[in-house]
Coordinates of C-alpha atoms and ligand atoms in Angstrom, one line a residue:
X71 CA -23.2 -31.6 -22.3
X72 CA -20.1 -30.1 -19.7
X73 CA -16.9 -29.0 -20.2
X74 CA -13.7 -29.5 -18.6
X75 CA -10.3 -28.4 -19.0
X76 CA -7.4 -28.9 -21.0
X77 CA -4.9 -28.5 -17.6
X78 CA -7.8 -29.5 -15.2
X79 CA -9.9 -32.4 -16.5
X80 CA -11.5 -32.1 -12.9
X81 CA -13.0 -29.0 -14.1
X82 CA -17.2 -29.2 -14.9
X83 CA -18.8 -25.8 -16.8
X84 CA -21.9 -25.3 -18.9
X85 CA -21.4 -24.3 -22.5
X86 CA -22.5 -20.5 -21.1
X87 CA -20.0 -20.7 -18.6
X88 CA -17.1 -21.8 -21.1
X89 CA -18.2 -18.7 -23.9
X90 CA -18.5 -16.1 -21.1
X91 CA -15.6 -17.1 -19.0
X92 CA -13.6 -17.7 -22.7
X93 CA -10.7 -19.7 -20.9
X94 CA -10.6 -21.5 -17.8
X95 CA -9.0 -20.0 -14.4
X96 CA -5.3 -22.1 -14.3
X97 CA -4.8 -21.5 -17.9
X98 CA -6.5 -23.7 -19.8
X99 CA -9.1 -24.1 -22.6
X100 CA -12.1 -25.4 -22.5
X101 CA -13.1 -28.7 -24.0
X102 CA -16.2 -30.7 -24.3
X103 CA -16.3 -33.9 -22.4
X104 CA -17.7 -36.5 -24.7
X105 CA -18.5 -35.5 -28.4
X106 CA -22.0 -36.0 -29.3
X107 CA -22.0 -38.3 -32.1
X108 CA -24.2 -38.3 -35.8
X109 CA -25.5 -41.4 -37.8
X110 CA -24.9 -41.4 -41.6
X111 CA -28.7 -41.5 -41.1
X112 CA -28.9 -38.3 -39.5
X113 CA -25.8 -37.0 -41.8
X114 CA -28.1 -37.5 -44.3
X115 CA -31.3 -36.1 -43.6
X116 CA -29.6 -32.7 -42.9
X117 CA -29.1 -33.1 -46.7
X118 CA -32.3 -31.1 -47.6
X119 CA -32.0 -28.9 -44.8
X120 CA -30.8 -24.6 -45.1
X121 CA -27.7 -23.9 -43.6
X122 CA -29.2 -21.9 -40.4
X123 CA -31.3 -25.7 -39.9
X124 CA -28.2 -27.7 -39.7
X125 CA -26.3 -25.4 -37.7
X126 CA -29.3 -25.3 -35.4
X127 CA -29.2 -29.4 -35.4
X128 CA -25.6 -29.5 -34.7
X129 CA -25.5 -27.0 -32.2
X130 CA -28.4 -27.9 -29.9
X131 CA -26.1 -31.3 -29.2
X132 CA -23.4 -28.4 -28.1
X133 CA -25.3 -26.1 -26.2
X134 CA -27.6 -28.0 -24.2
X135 CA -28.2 -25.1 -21.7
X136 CA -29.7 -23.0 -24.3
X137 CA -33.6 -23.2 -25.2
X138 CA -35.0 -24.2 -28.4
X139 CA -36.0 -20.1 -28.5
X140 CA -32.4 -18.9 -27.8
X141 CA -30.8 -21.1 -30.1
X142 CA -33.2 -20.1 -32.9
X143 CA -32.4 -16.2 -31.9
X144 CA -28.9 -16.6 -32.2
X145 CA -28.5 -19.2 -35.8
X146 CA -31.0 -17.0 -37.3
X147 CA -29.6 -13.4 -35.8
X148 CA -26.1 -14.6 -37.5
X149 CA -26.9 -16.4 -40.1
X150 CA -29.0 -13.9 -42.0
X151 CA -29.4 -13.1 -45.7
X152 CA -28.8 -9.4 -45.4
X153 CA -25.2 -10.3 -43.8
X154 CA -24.2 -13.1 -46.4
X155 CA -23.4 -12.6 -49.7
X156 CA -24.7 -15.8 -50.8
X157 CA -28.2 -17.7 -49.8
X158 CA -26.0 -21.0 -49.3
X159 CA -23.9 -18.8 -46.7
X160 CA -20.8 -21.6 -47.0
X161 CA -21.2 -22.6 -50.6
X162 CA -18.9 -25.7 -52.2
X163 CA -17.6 -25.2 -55.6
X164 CA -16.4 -28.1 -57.8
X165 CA -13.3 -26.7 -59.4
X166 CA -12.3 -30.2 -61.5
X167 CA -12.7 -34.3 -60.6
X168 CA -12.8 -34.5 -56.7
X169 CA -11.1 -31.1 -55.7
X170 CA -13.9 -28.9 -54.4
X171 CA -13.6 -25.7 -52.8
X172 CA -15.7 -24.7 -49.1
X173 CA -16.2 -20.7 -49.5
X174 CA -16.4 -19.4 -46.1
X175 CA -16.1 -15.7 -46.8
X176 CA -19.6 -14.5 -48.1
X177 CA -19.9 -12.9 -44.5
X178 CA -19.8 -9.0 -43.8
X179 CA -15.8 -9.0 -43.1
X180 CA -15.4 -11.2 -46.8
X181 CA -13.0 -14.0 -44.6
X182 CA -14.4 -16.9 -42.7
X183 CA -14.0 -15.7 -39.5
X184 CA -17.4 -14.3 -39.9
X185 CA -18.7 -18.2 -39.8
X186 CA -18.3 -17.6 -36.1
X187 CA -17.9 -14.3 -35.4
X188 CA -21.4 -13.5 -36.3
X189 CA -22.7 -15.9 -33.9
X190 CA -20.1 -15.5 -31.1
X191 CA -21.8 -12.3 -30.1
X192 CA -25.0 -14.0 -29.5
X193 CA -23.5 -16.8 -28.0
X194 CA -21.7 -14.6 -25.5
X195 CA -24.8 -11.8 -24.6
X196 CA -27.6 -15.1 -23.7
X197 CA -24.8 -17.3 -22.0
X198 CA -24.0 -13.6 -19.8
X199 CA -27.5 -13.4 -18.9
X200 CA -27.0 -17.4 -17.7
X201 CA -24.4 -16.7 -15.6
X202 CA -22.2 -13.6 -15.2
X203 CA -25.8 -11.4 -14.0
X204 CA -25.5 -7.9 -15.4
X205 CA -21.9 -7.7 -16.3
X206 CA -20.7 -6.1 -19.0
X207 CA -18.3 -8.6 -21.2
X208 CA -15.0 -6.7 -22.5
X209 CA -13.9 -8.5 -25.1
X210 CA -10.4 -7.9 -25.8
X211 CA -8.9 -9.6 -28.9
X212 CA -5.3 -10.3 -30.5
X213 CA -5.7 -10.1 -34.6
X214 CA -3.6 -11.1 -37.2
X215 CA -6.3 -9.3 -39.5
X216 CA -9.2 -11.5 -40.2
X217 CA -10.8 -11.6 -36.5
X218 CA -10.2 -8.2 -35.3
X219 CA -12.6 -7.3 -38.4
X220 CA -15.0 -9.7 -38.1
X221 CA -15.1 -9.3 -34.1
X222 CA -15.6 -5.8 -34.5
X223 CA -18.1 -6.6 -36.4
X224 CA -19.8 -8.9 -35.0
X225 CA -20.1 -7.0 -31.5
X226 CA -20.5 -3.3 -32.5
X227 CA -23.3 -1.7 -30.3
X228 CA -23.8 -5.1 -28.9
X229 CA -25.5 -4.2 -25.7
X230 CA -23.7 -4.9 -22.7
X231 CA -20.2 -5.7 -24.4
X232 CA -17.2 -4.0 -25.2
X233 CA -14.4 -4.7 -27.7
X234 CA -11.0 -4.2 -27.8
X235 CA -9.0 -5.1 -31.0
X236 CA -5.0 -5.0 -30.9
X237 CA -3.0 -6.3 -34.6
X238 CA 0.4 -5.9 -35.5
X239 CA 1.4 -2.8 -37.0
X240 CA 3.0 -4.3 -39.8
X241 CA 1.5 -7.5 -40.0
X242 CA -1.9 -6.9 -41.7
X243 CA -2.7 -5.7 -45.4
X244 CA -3.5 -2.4 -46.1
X245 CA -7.6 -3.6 -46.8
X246 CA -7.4 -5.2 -43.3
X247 CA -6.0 -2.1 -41.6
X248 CA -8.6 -0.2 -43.2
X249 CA -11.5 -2.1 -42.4
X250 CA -10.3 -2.0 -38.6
X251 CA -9.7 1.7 -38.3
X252 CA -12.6 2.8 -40.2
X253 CA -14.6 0.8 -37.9
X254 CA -18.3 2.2 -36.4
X255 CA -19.7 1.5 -33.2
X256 CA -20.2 3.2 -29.8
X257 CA -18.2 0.5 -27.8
X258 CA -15.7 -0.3 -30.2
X259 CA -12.0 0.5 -29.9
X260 CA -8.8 -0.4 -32.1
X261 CA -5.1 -0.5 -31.3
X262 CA -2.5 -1.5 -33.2
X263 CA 1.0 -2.8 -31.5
X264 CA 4.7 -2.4 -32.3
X265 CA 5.4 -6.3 -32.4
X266 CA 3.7 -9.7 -34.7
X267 CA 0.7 -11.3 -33.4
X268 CA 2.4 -13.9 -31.3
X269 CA 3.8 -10.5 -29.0
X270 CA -0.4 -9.5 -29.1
X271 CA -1.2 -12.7 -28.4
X272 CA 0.7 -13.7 -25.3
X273 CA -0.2 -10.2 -23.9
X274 CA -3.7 -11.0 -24.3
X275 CA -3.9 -14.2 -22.6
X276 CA -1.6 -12.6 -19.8
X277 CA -3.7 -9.6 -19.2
X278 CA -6.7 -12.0 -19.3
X279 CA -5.2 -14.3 -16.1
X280 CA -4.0 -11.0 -14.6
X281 CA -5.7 -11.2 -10.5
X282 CA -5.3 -7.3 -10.5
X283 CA -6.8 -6.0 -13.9
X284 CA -9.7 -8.6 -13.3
X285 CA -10.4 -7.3 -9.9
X286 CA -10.6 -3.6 -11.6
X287 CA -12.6 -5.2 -14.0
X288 CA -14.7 -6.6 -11.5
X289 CA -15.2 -3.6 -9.5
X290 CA -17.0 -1.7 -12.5
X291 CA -19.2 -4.6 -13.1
X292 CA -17.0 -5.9 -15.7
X293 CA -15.5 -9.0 -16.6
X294 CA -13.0 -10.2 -19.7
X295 CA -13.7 -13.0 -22.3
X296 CA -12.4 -13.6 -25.4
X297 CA -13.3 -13.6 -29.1
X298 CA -10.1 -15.6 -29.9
X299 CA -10.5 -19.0 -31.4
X300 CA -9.6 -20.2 -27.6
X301 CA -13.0 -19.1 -26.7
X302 CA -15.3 -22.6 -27.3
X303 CA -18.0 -20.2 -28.9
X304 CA -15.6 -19.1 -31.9
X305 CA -15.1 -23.3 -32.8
X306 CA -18.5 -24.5 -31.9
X307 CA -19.9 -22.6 -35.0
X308 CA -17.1 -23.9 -37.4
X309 CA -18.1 -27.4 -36.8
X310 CA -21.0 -26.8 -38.9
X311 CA -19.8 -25.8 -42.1
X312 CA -17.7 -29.4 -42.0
X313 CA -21.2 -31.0 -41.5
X314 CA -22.8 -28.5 -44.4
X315 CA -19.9 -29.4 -47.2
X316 CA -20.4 -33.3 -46.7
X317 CA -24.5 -32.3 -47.1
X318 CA -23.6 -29.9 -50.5
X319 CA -21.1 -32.7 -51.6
X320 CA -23.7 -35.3 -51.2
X321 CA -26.5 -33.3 -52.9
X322 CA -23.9 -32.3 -55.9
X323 CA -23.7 -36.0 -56.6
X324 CA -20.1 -35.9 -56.1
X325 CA -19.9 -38.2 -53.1
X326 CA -22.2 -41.3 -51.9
X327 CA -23.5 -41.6 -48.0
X328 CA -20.9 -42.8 -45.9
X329 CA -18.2 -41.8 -48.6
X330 CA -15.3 -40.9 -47.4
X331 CA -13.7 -37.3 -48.4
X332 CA -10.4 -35.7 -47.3
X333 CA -10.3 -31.8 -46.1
X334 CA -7.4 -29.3 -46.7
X335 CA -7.5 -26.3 -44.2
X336 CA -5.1 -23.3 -44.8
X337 CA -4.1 -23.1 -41.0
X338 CA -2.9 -20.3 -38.2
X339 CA -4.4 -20.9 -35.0
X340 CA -5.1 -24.1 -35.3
X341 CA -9.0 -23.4 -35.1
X342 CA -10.7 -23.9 -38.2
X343 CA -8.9 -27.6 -38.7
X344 CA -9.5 -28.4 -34.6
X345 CA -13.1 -28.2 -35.6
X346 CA -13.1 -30.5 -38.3
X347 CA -11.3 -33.0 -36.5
X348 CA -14.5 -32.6 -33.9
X349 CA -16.3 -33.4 -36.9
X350 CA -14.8 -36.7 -37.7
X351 CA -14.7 -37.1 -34.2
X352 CA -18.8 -36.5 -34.0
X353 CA -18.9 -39.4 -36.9
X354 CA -18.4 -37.3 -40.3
X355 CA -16.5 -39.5 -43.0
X356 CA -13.6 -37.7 -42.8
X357 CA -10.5 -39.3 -43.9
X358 CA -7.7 -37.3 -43.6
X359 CA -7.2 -33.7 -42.6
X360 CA -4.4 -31.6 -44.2
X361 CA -2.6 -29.1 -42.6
X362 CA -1.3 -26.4 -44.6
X363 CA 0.8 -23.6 -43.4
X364 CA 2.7 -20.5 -45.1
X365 CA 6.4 -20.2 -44.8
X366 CA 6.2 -19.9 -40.4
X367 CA 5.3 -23.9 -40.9
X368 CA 6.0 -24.6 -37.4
X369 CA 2.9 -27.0 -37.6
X370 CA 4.2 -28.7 -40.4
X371 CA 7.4 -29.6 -38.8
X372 CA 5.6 -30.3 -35.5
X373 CA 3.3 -32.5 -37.6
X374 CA 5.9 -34.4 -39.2
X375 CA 8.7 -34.4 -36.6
X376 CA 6.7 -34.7 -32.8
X377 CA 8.6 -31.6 -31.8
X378 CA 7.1 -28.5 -31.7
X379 CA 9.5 -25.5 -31.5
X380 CA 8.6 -21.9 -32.4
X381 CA 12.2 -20.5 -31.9
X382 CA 12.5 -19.9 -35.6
X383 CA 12.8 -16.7 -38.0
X384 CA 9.3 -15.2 -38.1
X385 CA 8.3 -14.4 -42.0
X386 CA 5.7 -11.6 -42.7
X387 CA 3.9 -12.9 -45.6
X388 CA 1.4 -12.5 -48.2
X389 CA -0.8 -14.3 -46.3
X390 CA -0.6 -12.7 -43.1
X391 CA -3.7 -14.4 -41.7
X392 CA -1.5 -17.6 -41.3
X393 CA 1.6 -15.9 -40.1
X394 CA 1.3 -17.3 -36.7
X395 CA 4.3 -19.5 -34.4
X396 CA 2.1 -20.2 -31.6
X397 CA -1.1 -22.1 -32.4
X398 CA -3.2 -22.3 -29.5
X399 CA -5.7 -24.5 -30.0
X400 CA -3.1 -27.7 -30.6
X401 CA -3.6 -27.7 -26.9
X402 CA -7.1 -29.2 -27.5
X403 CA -5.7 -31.8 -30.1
X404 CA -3.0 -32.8 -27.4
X405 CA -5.6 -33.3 -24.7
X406 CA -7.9 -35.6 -26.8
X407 CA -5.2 -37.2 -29.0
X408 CA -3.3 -38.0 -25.4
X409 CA -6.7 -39.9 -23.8
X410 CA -7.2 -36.7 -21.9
X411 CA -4.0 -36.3 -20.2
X412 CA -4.4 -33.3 -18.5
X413 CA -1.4 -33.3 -16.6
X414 CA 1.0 -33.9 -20.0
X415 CA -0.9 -31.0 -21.5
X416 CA -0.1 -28.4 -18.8
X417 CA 3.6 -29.9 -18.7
X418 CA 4.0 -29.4 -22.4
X419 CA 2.1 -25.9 -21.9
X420 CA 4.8 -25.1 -19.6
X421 CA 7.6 -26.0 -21.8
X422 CA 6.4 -23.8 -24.7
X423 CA 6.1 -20.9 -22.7
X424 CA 9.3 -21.1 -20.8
X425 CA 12.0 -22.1 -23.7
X426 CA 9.4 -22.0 -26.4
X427 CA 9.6 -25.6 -27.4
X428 CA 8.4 -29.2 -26.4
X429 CA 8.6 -32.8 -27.6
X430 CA 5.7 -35.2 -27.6
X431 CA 6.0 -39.3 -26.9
X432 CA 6.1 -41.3 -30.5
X433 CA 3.5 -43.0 -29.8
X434 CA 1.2 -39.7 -29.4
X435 CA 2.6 -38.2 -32.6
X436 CA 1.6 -41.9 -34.7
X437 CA -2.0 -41.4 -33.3
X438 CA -2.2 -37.7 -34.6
X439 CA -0.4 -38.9 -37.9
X440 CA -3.4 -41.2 -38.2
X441 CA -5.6 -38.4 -38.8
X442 CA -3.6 -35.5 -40.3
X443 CA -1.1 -35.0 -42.8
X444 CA 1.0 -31.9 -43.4
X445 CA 2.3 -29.5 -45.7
X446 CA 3.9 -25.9 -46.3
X447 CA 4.1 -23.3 -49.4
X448 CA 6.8 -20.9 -50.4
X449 CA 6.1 -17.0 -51.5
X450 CA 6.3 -18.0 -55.2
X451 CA 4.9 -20.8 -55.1
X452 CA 1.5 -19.2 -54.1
X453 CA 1.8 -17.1 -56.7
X454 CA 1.9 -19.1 -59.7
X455 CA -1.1 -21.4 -58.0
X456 CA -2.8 -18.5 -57.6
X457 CA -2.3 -17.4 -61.5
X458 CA -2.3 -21.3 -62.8
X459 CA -6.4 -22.0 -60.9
X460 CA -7.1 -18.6 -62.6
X461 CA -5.8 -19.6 -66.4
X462 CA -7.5 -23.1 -65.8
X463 CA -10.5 -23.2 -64.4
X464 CA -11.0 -19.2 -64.1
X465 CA -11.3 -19.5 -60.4
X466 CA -9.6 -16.7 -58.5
X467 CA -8.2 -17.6 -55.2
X468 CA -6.7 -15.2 -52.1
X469 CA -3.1 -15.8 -50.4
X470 CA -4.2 -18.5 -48.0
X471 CA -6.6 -20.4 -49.8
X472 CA -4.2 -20.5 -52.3
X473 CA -1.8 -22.0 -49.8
X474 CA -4.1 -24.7 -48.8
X475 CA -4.3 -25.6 -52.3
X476 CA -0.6 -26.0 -53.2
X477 CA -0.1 -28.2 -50.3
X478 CA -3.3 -30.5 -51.4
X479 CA -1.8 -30.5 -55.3
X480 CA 1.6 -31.4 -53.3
X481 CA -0.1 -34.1 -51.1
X482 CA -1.9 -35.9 -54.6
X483 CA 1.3 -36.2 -56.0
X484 CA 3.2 -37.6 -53.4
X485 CA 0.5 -40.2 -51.9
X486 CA -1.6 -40.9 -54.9
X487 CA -4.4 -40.6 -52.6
X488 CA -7.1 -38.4 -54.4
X489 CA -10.5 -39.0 -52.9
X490 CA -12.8 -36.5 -52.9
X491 CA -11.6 -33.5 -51.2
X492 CA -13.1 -29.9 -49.5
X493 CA -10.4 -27.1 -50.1
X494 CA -11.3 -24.6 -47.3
X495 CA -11.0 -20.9 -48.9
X496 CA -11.0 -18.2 -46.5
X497 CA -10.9 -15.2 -47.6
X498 CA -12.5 -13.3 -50.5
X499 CA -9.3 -12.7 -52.7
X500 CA -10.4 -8.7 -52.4
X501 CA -9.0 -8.8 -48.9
X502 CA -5.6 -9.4 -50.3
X503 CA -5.5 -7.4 -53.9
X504 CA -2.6 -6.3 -54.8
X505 CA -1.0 -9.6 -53.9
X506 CA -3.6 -11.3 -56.1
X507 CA -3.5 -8.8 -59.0
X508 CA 0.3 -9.3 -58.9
X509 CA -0.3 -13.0 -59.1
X510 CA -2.4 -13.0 -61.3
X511 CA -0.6 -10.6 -64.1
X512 CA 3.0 -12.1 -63.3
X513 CA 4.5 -9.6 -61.1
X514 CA 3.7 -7.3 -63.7
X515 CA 0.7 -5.4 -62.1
X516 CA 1.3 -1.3 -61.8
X517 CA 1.7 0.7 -59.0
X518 CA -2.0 1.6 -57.9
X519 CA -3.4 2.5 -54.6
X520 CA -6.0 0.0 -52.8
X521 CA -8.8 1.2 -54.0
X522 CA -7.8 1.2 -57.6
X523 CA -6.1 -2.3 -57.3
X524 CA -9.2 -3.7 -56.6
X525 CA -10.9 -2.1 -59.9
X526 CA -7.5 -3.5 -61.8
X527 CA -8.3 -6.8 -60.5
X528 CA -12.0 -6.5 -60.8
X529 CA -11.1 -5.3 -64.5
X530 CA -8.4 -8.4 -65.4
X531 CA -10.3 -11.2 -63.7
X532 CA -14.2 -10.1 -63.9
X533 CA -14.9 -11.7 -60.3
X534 CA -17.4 -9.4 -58.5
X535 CA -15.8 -7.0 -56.0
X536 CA -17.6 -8.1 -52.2
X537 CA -19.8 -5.0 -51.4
X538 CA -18.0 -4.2 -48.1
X539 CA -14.8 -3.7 -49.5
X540 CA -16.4 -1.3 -51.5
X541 CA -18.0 0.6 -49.5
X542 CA -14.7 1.2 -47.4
X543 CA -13.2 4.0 -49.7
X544 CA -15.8 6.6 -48.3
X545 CA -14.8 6.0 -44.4
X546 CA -13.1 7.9 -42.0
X547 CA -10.5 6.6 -39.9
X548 CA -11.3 6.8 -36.6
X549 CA -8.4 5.0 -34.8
X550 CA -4.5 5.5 -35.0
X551 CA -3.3 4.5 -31.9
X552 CA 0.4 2.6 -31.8
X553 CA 1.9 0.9 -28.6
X554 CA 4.7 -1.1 -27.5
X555 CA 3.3 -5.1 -26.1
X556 CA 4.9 -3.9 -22.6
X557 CA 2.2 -1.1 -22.8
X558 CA -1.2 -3.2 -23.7
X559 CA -2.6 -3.6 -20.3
X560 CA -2.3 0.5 -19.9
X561 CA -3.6 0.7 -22.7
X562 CA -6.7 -1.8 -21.9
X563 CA -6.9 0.7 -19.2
X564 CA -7.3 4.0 -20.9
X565 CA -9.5 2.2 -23.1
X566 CA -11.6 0.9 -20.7
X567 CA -11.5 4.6 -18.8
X568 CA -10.9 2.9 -15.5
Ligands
PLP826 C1 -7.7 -16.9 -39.4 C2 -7.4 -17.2 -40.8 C3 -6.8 -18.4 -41.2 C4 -6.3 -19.4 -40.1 O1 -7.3 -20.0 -39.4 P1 -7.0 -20.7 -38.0 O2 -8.3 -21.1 -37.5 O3 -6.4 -19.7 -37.1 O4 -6.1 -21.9 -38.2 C5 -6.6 -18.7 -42.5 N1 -7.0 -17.9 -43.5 C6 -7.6 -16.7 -43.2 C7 -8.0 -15.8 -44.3 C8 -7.8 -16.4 -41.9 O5 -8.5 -15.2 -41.6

């Protein structure tokens, strides 16, 4: 299996040299070039299997230049049961008829990104032995709060690896801050940035494709890559949860082989959903994916409309995760949805970066309508879902999951079309507490600090409180740093000491 660009399709790498290179030279990201695809057969028979054995069957057809021996070292280095809450690590939950929820937050950071940011670290140190000999991989990531935990995470006295974390300074919640500035680890390092996480972002990827920080870089024996959801190693492991639902779904009686079903992703980056459209792609019965954003539902319009433009208001909400204007990985929908058209891709690239907008053919947005729908939430609205799943069916939602669900509750009613369905949830509704404590009590929760908002909403709700959330009262914080987005790359460089 190769992989080629979204901007240069005459591009060839190895899966090693796509996670340790992170994205390709002119710009681009990397995309495989034929899926490898699964029988219903095969579907099937990964039925009785534990989670680390199906990720270990879908990702050998991914990772070809891996051994048997390394793959087994990385699923079952990531995948372990002293760093997921729950032996199922991605459990399904039936919450009434055919709405089921995926839980992808049992991991050590309590939100999904952990499904991959636990293996991306392995990934990334055997595919550096393949091919970047000896180099130490700095790993510099933009956060909107989920990733630059779970990165951190992930990497920490990682041999052989740095990691740099930048968020916005007043774009994460106060658990998220915390769990980034109490961080441990020897080559760890945390900023935070005066600016949203579009501004980290776009200084990210620019310091990444700069010639003259990568020949520093190169000159201590270093080289960038990145933990981003651009990096092929961060979606490779999220296509296996979409293959582990359908199993759980199957097993739970509540669908029969072959049986279609219908997934609802609460969406930012564009990630998590990309990689269930590989799944259908691969030959998972997936009928329709739906998009659901917060109130920055740039997707949504682009969705519905063809024309994606992020020069709108930018709204910090309460789920922050999502609060994004700049998805990057619709660039690897646009490439496969346009029969690989590289050169429309880096046209339409081009177009976003210089006026921040760009229009795509009719005929391009019918075939993506094909596969996904689209929908959006207001503030309140994920409030009172939020409170209403509580009441019901006493099951406690965060912000974004809570999103995702309006949007699918919105989509039944307007199409009728009620098949069963996989609600992705991803975050553990600790991460977002005082938001969920007010939802849940009717705006009438007190004024409490973090700490004892979670015991209030331990208290009112009786959902156990994730142990790592915990366990973060008793840190220190051992990173303050602010800067300005003009000042990253110096600040990449003090980091770095070079
Ligand atoms: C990152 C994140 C999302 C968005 O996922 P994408 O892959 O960026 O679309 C949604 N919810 C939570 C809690 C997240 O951390």
């Amino acid at each position: 299996m190769l992989y080629t660009s979204t901007r240069d399709k005459s591009i060839r790498v190895t899966a090693s040299q796509a996670i340790a290179q992170g994205i390709s030279e002119e710009g681009g990201l990397f995309v495989p070039v034929e899926l490898p695809q699964f029988s219903i057969d095969k579907i099937s028979s990964m039925v009785s299997m534990s989670y680390i054995d199906r990720a270990k069957t879908v990702l050998k057809e991914f990772l070809t230049d891996f051994t048997d021996e390394e793959l087994d070292y990385c699923v079952e280095g990531a995948y372990s049961a002293e760093k997921f809450s729950s032996p199922k690590i991605a459990p399904t939950v039936n919450i009434s008829g055919n709405k089921n929820i995926l839980e992808l937050w049992h991991g050590p950071t309590c939100a999904f990104k952990d499904m991959a940011l636990q293996l991306l670290p392995y990934l990334m140190t055997v595919s550096a032995k393949k091919t970047a000999d000896g180099k130490t991989i700095v790993i510099l990531v933009a956060t909107s709060g989920d990733t630059g935990k779970a990165a951190l995470e992930g990497f920490k006295n990682v041999e052989h690896t740095k990691i740099l974390v930048f968020y916005p300074v007043d774009g994460v919640s106060p658990m998220q801050k915390l769990q980034m500035t109490t961080q441990e680890g020897e080559n760890v390092a945390v900023c935070a940035i005066n600016g949203n996480f579009d501004d980290a972002q776009s200084a990210v990827k620019s310091i990444f494709t700069n010639a003259e920080i990568k020949s520093q870089l190169a000159e201590k024996n270093m080289m960038f890559s990145s933990a981003n959801s651009i990096n092929w190693g961060r979606l490779v492991p999220q296509i296996v949860y979409y293959f582990s639902t359908y199993c759980d779904m199957l097993d739970m009686g509540k669908i029969k082989a072959g049986e279609e079903i219908n997934v609802v992703v609460p969406t930012g980056n564009f990630g998590n959903i990309l990689a269930g459209y590989y799944a259908k792609q691969m030959g998972l019965p997936i009928k329709t994916l739906i998009c659901a954003s917060n109130s920055n539902n740039v997707l949504t319009d682009f969705l519905k409309t063809g024309t994606y433009d992020k020069n709108r208001d930018f709204y910090t909400t309460t789920s922050p995760s999502m609060d994004i204007l700049i998805s990057s990985n619709l660039e690897r929908l646009l490439y496969h949805m346009s029969g690989e058209n590289d050169t429309l891709v880096a046209d339409l690239m081009s177009k976003l970066s210089t006026g921040g907008k760009y229009t795509v053919s009719s005929e391009l947005l019918e075939k993506i309508q094909k596969t996904f729908d689209a929908g959006y939430t207001s503030e309140e609205s994920v409030d009172s879902t939020i409170k209403a799943h509580f009441d019901n069916y006493k099951y406690l939602c965060d912000t974004h999951t809570a999103v995702a669900v309006k949007v699918y509750d919105d989509y039944v009613k307007s199409t009728g079309d009620d098949i069963p369905t996989v609600i992705d949830s991803t975050a553990s509704p600790y991460k977002f507490s005082a938001s969920v404590l007010s939802a849940v009590m009717d705006g009438k929760s007190p004024e409490l600090d973090e700490f004892e908002m979670v015991d209030e909403l331990n208290n009112v709700t009786g959902v156990d409180v994730p142990k790592p959330l915990a366990s973060l009262k008793d840190k220190e914080i051992r990173f303050s740093d602010v800067c300005n987005k003009e000042d990253m790359s110096r600040m990449v460089f003090k980091l770095l000491d070079l």
